[in-house]
Amino acid sequence: MRGPLAAWRAGVRWPSVLIAALLVTVIAVVACEAAGWPFLASPMQRWLAKTLDRNVAFGDESGGRGGVRIRLLGGIRIAASRLEIGAPAWSQSPHMLLARDAQLELGYFDLWRAWRGAPLHIRELEAAELDGVLERRADGTASWQFGKKAKVDDGEQPVALPTFGQLRVADGHLTYSDEILPTAIDARFALSDGSVPASGASSASNAPGIVVRAGGAVASASAAAQAVVLAPGESGLRLNATGQYRKLPLRIDLRTAGVLGLFAQGKEADAQPLQLIATIGHADLSFQGSTTDPLHFAGLQGHFTLAGPSLAAVGDPLGITLPTTPAFSTRGTLAKEGGIWNAVFEDATIGTSRLNGAFTYDRRPKVPLLSGKIGGSRLVLADLGPAVGTPAQGEAPQAGSRTASGERVIPDKKFDLPALRAMDANVLIDIGMFDPGTTLIEPLRPVRGHLLLADGVLTIADFEGNTAQGRLVGFLQLDGRGSQALWTADMRALGVDLTRWLRLKRDAASPPYVSGKLDALVKVKGAGRSTAEILGSLAGDIRIHLREASISHLIVEASGLDIAQALGVFIKGDDALPILCNVVDLDVVNGVAQPKVFVLDTKDSTIWIDGTVSLKSEAMDLRAVVSPKDFSPLTLRTPIHVRGTLGKPTVALEPRKLAGKAGAAALLSLLNPLAAIIPFVDPGARQAAKDAAAECAALVPTNGRIAAAVRTPTTLHVPPPAMAAASSASARR
């Protein structure tokens, strides 16, 4: 047996051994940390390769392990002469990332999240040279997705690129190609936190920074972006880029002042000053403000100016459906948080229109939503004309539009129906004046409505515009869900004062050509791929009725070809002839408008009009017959024909009746020259006039009735309720 002293000594030995072993382990770890764990280079490569599901290699240029230093405490830190992360198996690129004289730091938790499919977060990356290749294929797979559980990008959400805690690169090259957008960009940028003076400030050719080439090398040297240089001690991000974005030419000049927290995420991100000058397609943009992430424009807010040849030039690169318009310019404020953009247009000039508005664009839903309110002092119809194929003011007609004399005047530009399905909209309209673009009629002051776009159906509901002490009320709808657009219009004109509405110049002593209160109804439907096709298939009803109305006496006599009475009115002066009864009811079938009844009754004459007007061929064939009620010693009294096209109408007298009167006058002149006027004497037809007046009065309650206005269609397509609520809140701002 052991004695007590031996037992005590044995018991004390074990803790000493454990402490000694721990000390040896700590010393070994410290020594290995100091030495850079040279024997772990190969195992570390294999472990990182398995975690990222990529080939990983670091060493020297000869392929050996020289110059590799590894740190494992608190995270993985690797310093190597050469560090490479391979491209995915489907890529033809030699690598995804190749850095020289590089230092890379990765967190253990960040690597676990990357293995689970989340975007990789890199704590620190510093390199003298950097060559990177970022690719995204049409199916959504991307080279920056690591691990076997990587999530496929569908192109609907912002690109989830790797994030950085610190990034400093002296000279780099990055290739980025994206088949979903698609994008092809050539850019150079410099990035520094100012802790190390930027080198090469005197030489742009050897300037530090990162060269970005998206979609491969540019076609020529002139298309390459200019080099950028940070001055010694300067911090921030400067970027020059040229290339293509969504198949549109792009040029960008971007600057930030400071990068501390630039790559941080969530609440840790700090706002950095941002200046951006860009040309995308034919649109020019400048922005002065701040952002927490210039790569995704997160936390963006500031002031902007925007200009271009058309609003569509802005919508194309953003994937937003905007109409084709004349040249525009605007300024305002812009903010972005997450997937939501907020824009306030303080002033927008589109052609001769002057508008403003506040909008929210939300990309989070499956179908993005544009909501808000549009206002302004003036909207000119001609500035919206290009959206349906008519030229803007001062522009020549497009080839094939045929607007010259004698040719088609209805625009036949094809609608972009898929664009109606690319976005939803919920926008309130409140504009001070709507100018029809002609001096012949008075503008609408003001104009209000509610624009809704959902499921490919565009509706302007609750439309109301005031003009000449009257109102224009109703709705318009364009259904773009099928291969052809279905168009519906249900509008009313109520109590419009014709004296004020029609701007027909006359001398102060003469009465208006026509006066009274106008009530009208337009209730039609059509289908087609252009305005011309829709009008060519139009079907429905058009009615017009005048109250408390009068018409120029001279016009009535001239339309009846009453030479004697017209001459008398001309000598003594024109006067207003009260309209005793009037009914206009046009039936529209397959784009052809034909009067069910078109009658205008005065104390002097009754005017009847029949015939057809084709909106498909634009052909006209109208016949006006005037029935006099009084005696006239000299009148031709023959029907008038209006034929030709809308672009080139022709007016002629009915030849048979006129020839008969002329022949009779010639024969009577053989007996006595004065007898030649007998065929042109009209005794009037009082009884026929009474019958016509009674018939007109009987038609007023039916064919002349103007039904109450309908402000919304039976089927109203609106965005989802939650989105509609958000839209209303945005509009109230």
XYZ file of C-alpha atoms in Angstrom, residues 40-49 56 58 70-72 76 78:
17
model
C -4.112 23.838 -42.153
C -4.010 25.443 -45.604
C -5.061 22.275 -47.412
C -7.715 21.182 -44.842
C -9.074 24.760 -44.769
C -9.377 24.762 -48.560
C -11.344 21.520 -48.492
C -13.612 22.677 -45.643
C -14.401 26.003 -47.328
C -14.942 24.235 -50.644
C -11.381 27.174 -53.085
C -5.055 29.889 -51.799
C -4.596 31.704 -41.483
C -6.240 33.008 -38.323
C -9.045 31.049 -36.637
C -11.587 32.771 -40.331
C -6.863 34.266 -44.546
